[in-house]
Tab-separated table of C-alpha atoms in Angstrom:
chain	number	residue	atom	x	y	z
B	14	UNK	CA	75.652	133.940	146.381
B	15	UNK	CA	77.502	130.971	144.487
B	16	UNK	CA	79.708	131.751	141.826
B	17	UNK	CA	77.031	130.479	138.275
B	18	UNK	CA	78.931	128.124	136.202
B	19	UNK	CA	77.485	128.291	133.293
B	20	UNK	CA	77.838	125.215	130.967
B	21	UNK	CA	78.686	127.172	127.607
B	22	UNK	CA	82.074	128.107	129.149
B	23	UNK	CA	85.314	127.150	127.620
B	24	UNK	CA	87.609	124.476	127.584
B	25	UNK	CA	90.471	126.397	126.845
B	26	UNK	CA	91.447	130.143	127.250
B	27	UNK	CA	94.574	131.400	125.191
B	28	UNK	CA	96.210	134.028	127.521
B	29	UNK	CA	98.336	136.821	125.990
B	30	UNK	CA	97.821	139.471	122.710
B	31	UNK	CA	95.991	139.941	120.126
B	32	UNK	CA	97.470	142.448	117.745
B	33	UNK	CA	97.631	144.142	114.263
B	34	UNK	CA	100.023	143.414	111.027
B	35	UNK	CA	100.629	146.499	109.339
B	36	UNK	CA	102.174	144.179	106.174
B	37	UNK	CA	103.740	146.099	103.367
B	38	UNK	CA	102.967	144.917	100.056
B	39	UNK	CA	104.554	147.868	97.654
B	40	UNK	CA	106.274	150.714	98.246
B	41	UNK	CA	103.496	152.990	99.180
B	42	UNK	CA	100.662	150.247	99.368
B	43	UNK	CA	100.059	148.329	103.297
B	44	UNK	CA	97.501	145.273	104.175
B	45	UNK	CA	96.578	144.604	107.744
B	46	UNK	CA	95.692	141.284	109.569
B	47	UNK	CA	94.332	140.203	112.743
B	48	UNK	CA	96.961	137.909	114.594
B	49	UNK	CA	99.069	137.678	117.828
B	50	UNK	CA	100.150	134.046	118.347
B	51	UNK	CA	97.961	132.953	121.631
B	52	UNK	CA	94.740	134.983	119.686
B	53	UNK	CA	95.551	132.135	117.125
B	54	UNK	CA	96.079	129.739	118.754
B	55	UNK	CA	93.009	130.439	120.382
B	56	UNK	CA	90.797	130.471	117.132
B	57	UNK	CA	92.573	127.624	115.772
B	58	UNK	CA	91.579	125.359	118.669
B	59	UNK	CA	87.633	126.954	118.414
B	60	UNK	CA	88.280	125.614	114.403
B	61	UNK	CA	89.165	122.210	114.971
B	62	UNK	CA	85.777	122.371	116.881
B	63	UNK	CA	87.015	123.352	121.154
B	64	UNK	CA	85.012	125.405	123.636
B	65	UNK	CA	87.521	128.314	123.223
B	66	UNK	CA	88.492	131.653	124.175
B	67	UNK	CA	91.530	134.629	124.072
B	68	UNK	CA	92.170	136.303	127.049
B	69	UNK	CA	93.641	139.622	126.679
B	70	UNK	CA	92.671	142.873	125.843
B	71	UNK	CA	92.074	145.334	122.679
B	72	UNK	CA	91.668	148.723	121.874
B	73	UNK	CA	88.489	150.388	121.243
B	74	UNK	CA	89.347	152.063	117.903
B	75	UNK	CA	89.291	150.385	114.448
B	76	UNK	CA	91.479	147.794	115.134
B	77	UNK	CA	90.357	146.686	117.834
B	78	UNK	CA	86.540	146.374	116.690
B	79	UNK	CA	88.360	144.501	113.491
B	80	UNK	CA	89.801	141.776	115.792
B	81	UNK	CA	86.368	141.523	118.056
B	82	UNK	CA	84.433	140.996	115.055
B	83	UNK	CA	87.777	138.578	113.663
B	84	UNK	CA	86.407	136.540	116.789
B	85	UNK	CA	83.249	136.842	117.087
B	86	UNK	CA	83.276	134.812	113.706
B	87	UNK	CA	85.729	132.367	114.767
B	88	UNK	CA	83.300	131.710	117.674
B	89	UNK	CA	85.427	132.918	120.356
B	90	UNK	CA	83.600	132.857	123.806
B	91	UNK	CA	83.789	137.088	123.747
B	92	UNK	CA	83.449	137.609	127.519
B	93	UNK	CA	87.050	137.517	127.770
B	94	UNK	CA	88.089	139.940	126.014
B	95	UNK	CA	88.287	143.377	127.964
B	96	UNK	CA	88.136	146.900	125.074
B	97	UNK	CA	90.244	148.939	126.753
B	98	UNK	CA	89.781	152.981	125.512
B	99	UNK	CA	94.184	152.314	125.060
B	100	UNK	CA	95.952	152.313	122.301
B	101	UNK	CA	96.203	149.019	119.558
B	102	UNK	CA	98.973	146.865	119.633
B	103	UNK	CA	100.645	146.932	115.908
B	104	UNK	CA	103.490	144.827	114.209
B	105	UNK	CA	104.692	146.553	111.248
B	106	UNK	CA	106.033	143.886	109.134
B	107	UNK	CA	107.549	145.917	106.742
B	108	UNK	CA	110.080	143.123	104.771
B	109	UNK	CA	108.454	139.940	104.097
B	110	UNK	CA	111.325	137.684	103.079
B	111	UNK	CA	112.832	137.324	105.189
B	112	UNK	CA	110.388	138.692	107.473
B	113	UNK	CA	111.473	141.779	109.331
B	114	UNK	CA	109.455	143.823	111.751
B	115	UNK	CA	108.949	146.058	114.891
B	116	UNK	CA	105.815	146.354	117.164
B	117	UNK	CA	104.397	149.845	118.140
B	118	UNK	CA	102.379	149.625	121.624
B	119	UNK	CA	103.308	152.169	124.562
B	120	UNK	CA	100.719	151.498	126.825
B	121	UNK	CA	98.229	149.656	124.413
B	122	UNK	CA	95.627	147.818	125.847
B	123	UNK	CA	96.840	144.056	125.371
B	124	UNK	CA	98.537	145.448	129.150
B	125	UNK	CA	95.520	146.564	130.701
B	126	UNK	CA	94.423	143.136	130.862
B	127	UNK	CA	92.582	142.294	134.469
B	128	UNK	CA	92.047	138.308	134.981
B	129	UNK	CA	90.212	139.309	137.886
B	130	UNK	CA	87.516	140.637	135.344
B	131	UNK	CA	87.061	137.162	133.376
B	132	UNK	CA	83.447	135.386	133.947
B	133	UNK	CA	82.523	133.882	137.762
B	134	UNK	CA	83.311	130.510	137.271
B	135	UNK	CA	85.267	129.983	134.624
B	136	UNK	CA	88.363	128.103	136.092
B	137	UNK	CA	86.221	125.462	137.379
B	138	UNK	CA	85.246	124.851	133.946
B	139	UNK	CA	88.998	125.536	132.204
B	140	UNK	CA	91.215	122.338	131.355
B	141	UNK	CA	93.811	123.808	129.251
B	142	UNK	CA	95.608	127.453	129.419
B	143	UNK	CA	97.766	128.568	127.288
B	144	UNK	CA	100.341	131.458	127.520
B	145	UNK	CA	103.439	132.905	125.448
B	146	UNK	CA	104.629	135.240	123.180
B	147	UNK	CA	104.527	139.285	124.137
B	148	UNK	CA	101.729	138.330	126.575
B	149	UNK	CA	105.198	137.166	128.800
B	150	UNK	CA	107.479	140.034	128.124
B	151	UNK	CA	105.897	143.621	127.930
B	152	UNK	CA	104.784	144.768	131.940
B	153	UNK	CA	102.794	144.804	133.836
B	154	UNK	CA	100.983	142.204	131.882
B	155	UNK	CA	103.914	139.901	131.767
B	156	UNK	CA	103.436	139.853	136.031
B	157	UNK	CA	100.325	139.207	135.565
B	158	UNK	CA	100.767	136.189	133.507
B	159	UNK	CA	102.670	134.844	135.075
B	160	UNK	CA	100.994	135.117	138.356
B	161	UNK	CA	98.133	133.313	136.628
B	162	UNK	CA	99.067	130.186	135.505
B	163	UNK	CA	101.050	130.007	138.377
B	164	UNK	CA	97.749	129.912	140.002
B	165	UNK	CA	96.474	127.598	137.842
B	166	UNK	CA	98.805	125.229	137.970
B	167	UNK	CA	98.566	124.913	141.308
B	168	UNK	CA	94.643	124.555	140.949
B	169	UNK	CA	95.751	121.558	138.778
B	170	UNK	CA	94.849	123.106	135.543
B	171	UNK	CA	96.914	122.059	132.530
B	172	UNK	CA	99.549	124.503	130.880
B	173	UNK	CA	101.184	125.105	127.422
B	174	UNK	CA	103.501	127.425	126.832
B	175	UNK	CA	104.912	128.564	123.052
B	176	UNK	CA	107.246	131.343	123.600
B	177	UNK	CA	107.281	132.542	120.471
B	178	UNK	CA	110.824	134.288	120.081
B	179	UNK	CA	111.007	137.501	119.595
B	180	UNK	CA	114.903	139.064	119.840
B	181	UNK	CA	114.077	142.712	120.002
B	182	UNK	CA	112.043	141.787	123.542
B	183	UNK	CA	113.536	138.063	124.985
B	184	UNK	CA	117.004	138.973	125.784
B	185	UNK	CA	118.690	137.739	129.067
B	186	UNK	CA	116.338	139.319	131.489
B	187	UNK	CA	113.105	136.946	129.925
B	188	UNK	CA	116.054	133.902	131.141
B	189	UNK	CA	113.993	133.444	134.452
B	190	UNK	CA	110.001	133.642	132.389
B	191	UNK	CA	111.195	131.349	130.621
B	192	UNK	CA	112.839	128.956	132.999
B	193	UNK	CA	109.727	129.226	135.468
B	194	UNK	CA	107.290	128.965	132.143
B	195	UNK	CA	109.198	125.736	131.406
B	196	UNK	CA	108.892	123.865	134.846
B	197	UNK	CA	104.815	124.928	135.189
B	198	UNK	CA	104.146	123.655	131.294
B	199	UNK	CA	102.733	120.243	130.732
B	200	UNK	CA	103.396	121.282	126.789
B	201	UNK	CA	106.051	123.190	125.478
B	202	UNK	CA	106.312	123.968	121.224
B	203	UNK	CA	109.593	125.737	120.227
B	204	UNK	CA	111.229	125.897	117.047
B	205	UNK	CA	114.671	125.296	116.260
B	206	UNK	CA	115.106	129.404	115.830
B	207	UNK	CA	113.513	129.644	119.036
B	208	UNK	CA	116.195	127.821	120.932
B	209	UNK	CA	119.014	129.449	119.502
B	210	UNK	CA	117.584	133.188	120.124
B	211	UNK	CA	116.490	132.096	123.566
B	212	UNK	CA	119.490	130.166	125.208
B	213	UNK	CA	121.811	132.100	122.536
B	214	UNK	CA	123.536	129.345	121.144
B	215	UNK	CA	124.290	128.183	117.718
B	216	UNK	CA	123.150	124.571	118.584
B	217	UNK	CA	119.366	124.314	119.073
B	218	UNK	CA	119.879	121.023	121.100
B	219	UNK	CA	121.342	123.120	124.010
B	220	UNK	CA	118.039	124.635	124.297
B	221	UNK	CA	116.188	121.977	123.681
B	222	UNK	CA	118.500	119.529	126.721
B	223	UNK	CA	118.302	122.153	129.196
B	224	UNK	CA	113.925	122.452	128.473
B	225	UNK	CA	114.418	118.548	128.746
B	226	UNK	CA	116.122	119.378	132.024
B	227	UNK	CA	114.174	121.628	133.626
B	228	UNK	CA	110.345	119.250	132.901
B	229	UNK	CA	111.479	116.350	132.276
B	230	UNK	CA	107.884	115.280	132.138
B	231	UNK	CA	106.333	117.267	129.903
B	232	UNK	CA	105.166	117.373	126.241
B	233	UNK	CA	107.920	118.626	124.105
B	234	UNK	CA	106.837	119.465	120.536
B	235	UNK	CA	110.079	120.947	118.213
B	236	UNK	CA	108.906	122.273	114.877
B	237	UNK	CA	111.543	122.453	112.328
B	238	UNK	CA	109.433	124.032	109.374
B	239	UNK	CA	109.177	121.802	105.920
B	240	UNK	CA	112.165	119.808	107.572
B	241	UNK	CA	109.713	118.552	109.960
B	242	UNK	CA	108.615	118.101	113.397
B	243	UNK	CA	110.043	115.732	116.735
B	244	UNK	CA	107.780	115.160	119.535
B	245	UNK	CA	109.799	114.264	123.210
B	246	UNK	CA	107.361	112.611	126.200
B	247	UNK	CA	110.037	111.202	129.056
B	248	UNK	CA	111.217	108.310	127.219
B	249	UNK	CA	109.792	108.546	123.974
B	250	UNK	CA	110.091	110.989	120.770
B	251	UNK	CA	109.277	109.880	117.532
B	252	UNK	CA	109.081	112.611	114.123
B	253	UNK	CA	107.649	112.977	111.280
B	254	UNK	CA	107.359	115.021	108.101
B	255	UNK	CA	104.288	117.824	106.867
B	256	UNK	CA	102.275	116.148	104.043
B	257	UNK	CA	102.521	117.206	100.710
B	258	UNK	CA	100.903	119.872	99.861
B	259	UNK	CA	100.645	122.917	97.826
B	260	UNK	CA	102.444	125.999	100.457
B	261	UNK	CA	100.090	129.192	100.241
B	262	UNK	CA	100.753	130.839	103.445
B	263	UNK	CA	102.958	129.593	106.520
B	264	UNK	CA	101.517	132.428	108.997
B	265	UNK	CA	100.184	130.932	112.049
B	266	UNK	CA	101.283	126.761	111.254
B	267	UNK	CA	102.881	126.796	114.334
B	268	UNK	CA	100.529	127.996	116.273
B	269	UNK	CA	97.723	125.787	114.205
B	270	UNK	CA	100.624	122.459	115.089
B	271	UNK	CA	101.012	123.473	118.380
B	272	UNK	CA	96.639	123.178	118.737
B	273	UNK	CA	96.356	120.110	116.744
B	274	UNK	CA	98.841	118.599	119.493
B	275	UNK	CA	96.075	120.580	122.242
B	276	UNK	CA	93.122	119.445	120.598
B	277	UNK	CA	94.888	115.554	120.455
B	278	UNK	CA	95.863	115.525	123.786
B	279	UNK	CA	91.945	116.896	125.013
B	280	UNK	CA	90.923	114.242	122.931
B	281	UNK	CA	93.047	111.224	124.296
B	282	UNK	CA	95.988	111.898	126.326
B	283	UNK	CA	96.629	108.195	126.583
B	284	UNK	CA	97.457	107.943	123.028
B	285	UNK	CA	100.368	107.257	121.380
B	286	UNK	CA	102.547	110.139	121.218
B	287	UNK	CA	102.771	109.196	117.350
B	288	UNK	CA	98.807	109.940	116.929
B	289	UNK	CA	99.756	113.305	118.390
B	290	UNK	CA	102.340	114.285	116.885
B	291	UNK	CA	100.343	113.023	113.499
B	292	UNK	CA	97.737	115.525	114.162
B	293	UNK	CA	100.118	118.236	115.017
B	294	UNK	CA	101.638	118.108	111.926
B	295	UNK	CA	98.207	118.019	109.704
B	296	UNK	CA	97.011	121.078	111.788
B	297	UNK	CA	100.108	123.261	111.161
B	298	UNK	CA	99.620	121.909	107.111
B	299	UNK	CA	96.276	122.986	107.398
B	300	UNK	CA	97.265	126.310	108.453
B	301	UNK	CA	99.186	126.852	104.620
B	302	UNK	CA	96.340	126.220	102.636
B	303	UNK	CA	95.243	129.383	102.061
B	304	UNK	CA	96.041	132.910	102.661
B	305	UNK	CA	96.693	134.439	105.494
B	306	UNK	CA	96.299	132.892	108.583
B	307	UNK	CA	94.017	129.651	107.486
B	308	UNK	CA	92.867	128.087	110.829
B	309	UNK	CA	92.713	124.371	110.562
B	310	UNK	CA	89.221	122.860	110.515
B	311	UNK	CA	88.588	119.257	111.884
B	312	UNK	CA	87.817	117.704	107.968
B	313	UNK	CA	90.593	118.956	106.601
B	314	UNK	CA	93.115	118.165	109.826
B	315	UNK	CA	91.941	114.079	109.383
B	316	UNK	CA	92.104	114.310	106.255
B	317	UNK	CA	95.630	115.463	106.055
B	318	UNK	CA	96.727	112.961	108.749
B	319	UNK	CA	96.024	109.618	106.866
B	320	UNK	CA	99.269	110.975	104.227
B	321	UNK	CA	101.538	111.146	107.341
B	322	UNK	CA	103.977	108.814	108.137
B	323	UNK	CA	105.207	109.077	111.967
B	324	UNK	CA	108.681	106.779	113.476
B	325	UNK	CA	109.987	106.702	116.699
B	326	UNK	CA	113.301	107.483	117.258
């Protein structure tokens, strides 16, 4: 029997980890929040109006239950989340300024995600797949996701990649994965801090040049926080500053900026680079307007985009 292609299968799937941030807010007080960079990107894409899914595994305990509920609330396609009888992945954020954290996740549920368990026909509906962060570091998940990215690329699907540098996890052993994913990706998002860490250099431009050499045809989004962002595509280069807003919280701003770029490319890939960057900056800013991770809503992004000036370099 032929695979059934459901008309509501997502056009975008972010693969990797969803986790729980345990954030210290006082000497003996903590709060929890759902997170994980790939999960954030999936939620942001859904908030922007895309049929979106997070492809990953979560635990069956109270932490996994909260991620499941938040994913439902975000209108993600729940067929792509696998709940398993394994421990949760936790990020212990014990200082906020500057952020200091570590991860707890030995044999945790995320590592046991199986792409073969996804809905029949999902690849045929897919337009973009996103990869990055801890999912491409921690085995055996990392090997499965790298193989999946290679398969999707060979099938003509578009790939986005955000390494999301983590100092304790991405040392020289990550170099091969970094090179392979940069060569595969159609969109690469990095911050200046990511580049200094990934390439172990003091000048982020050295890392930027290496990525451009690996994949000169990719869209390359360089974010610099309040200093704005630059978008590169072939010989095109444009830069802009975020709009003037009251910043409440920057959690998920980079993930939302990437989602903004992908949303713009899905809507009109042939639009000028300046238009794509404007939408990315507006989406990143929208995520800063509320406490915690605030997914960027289309209306707010559109309003913020009107106040952003982008210049060709």
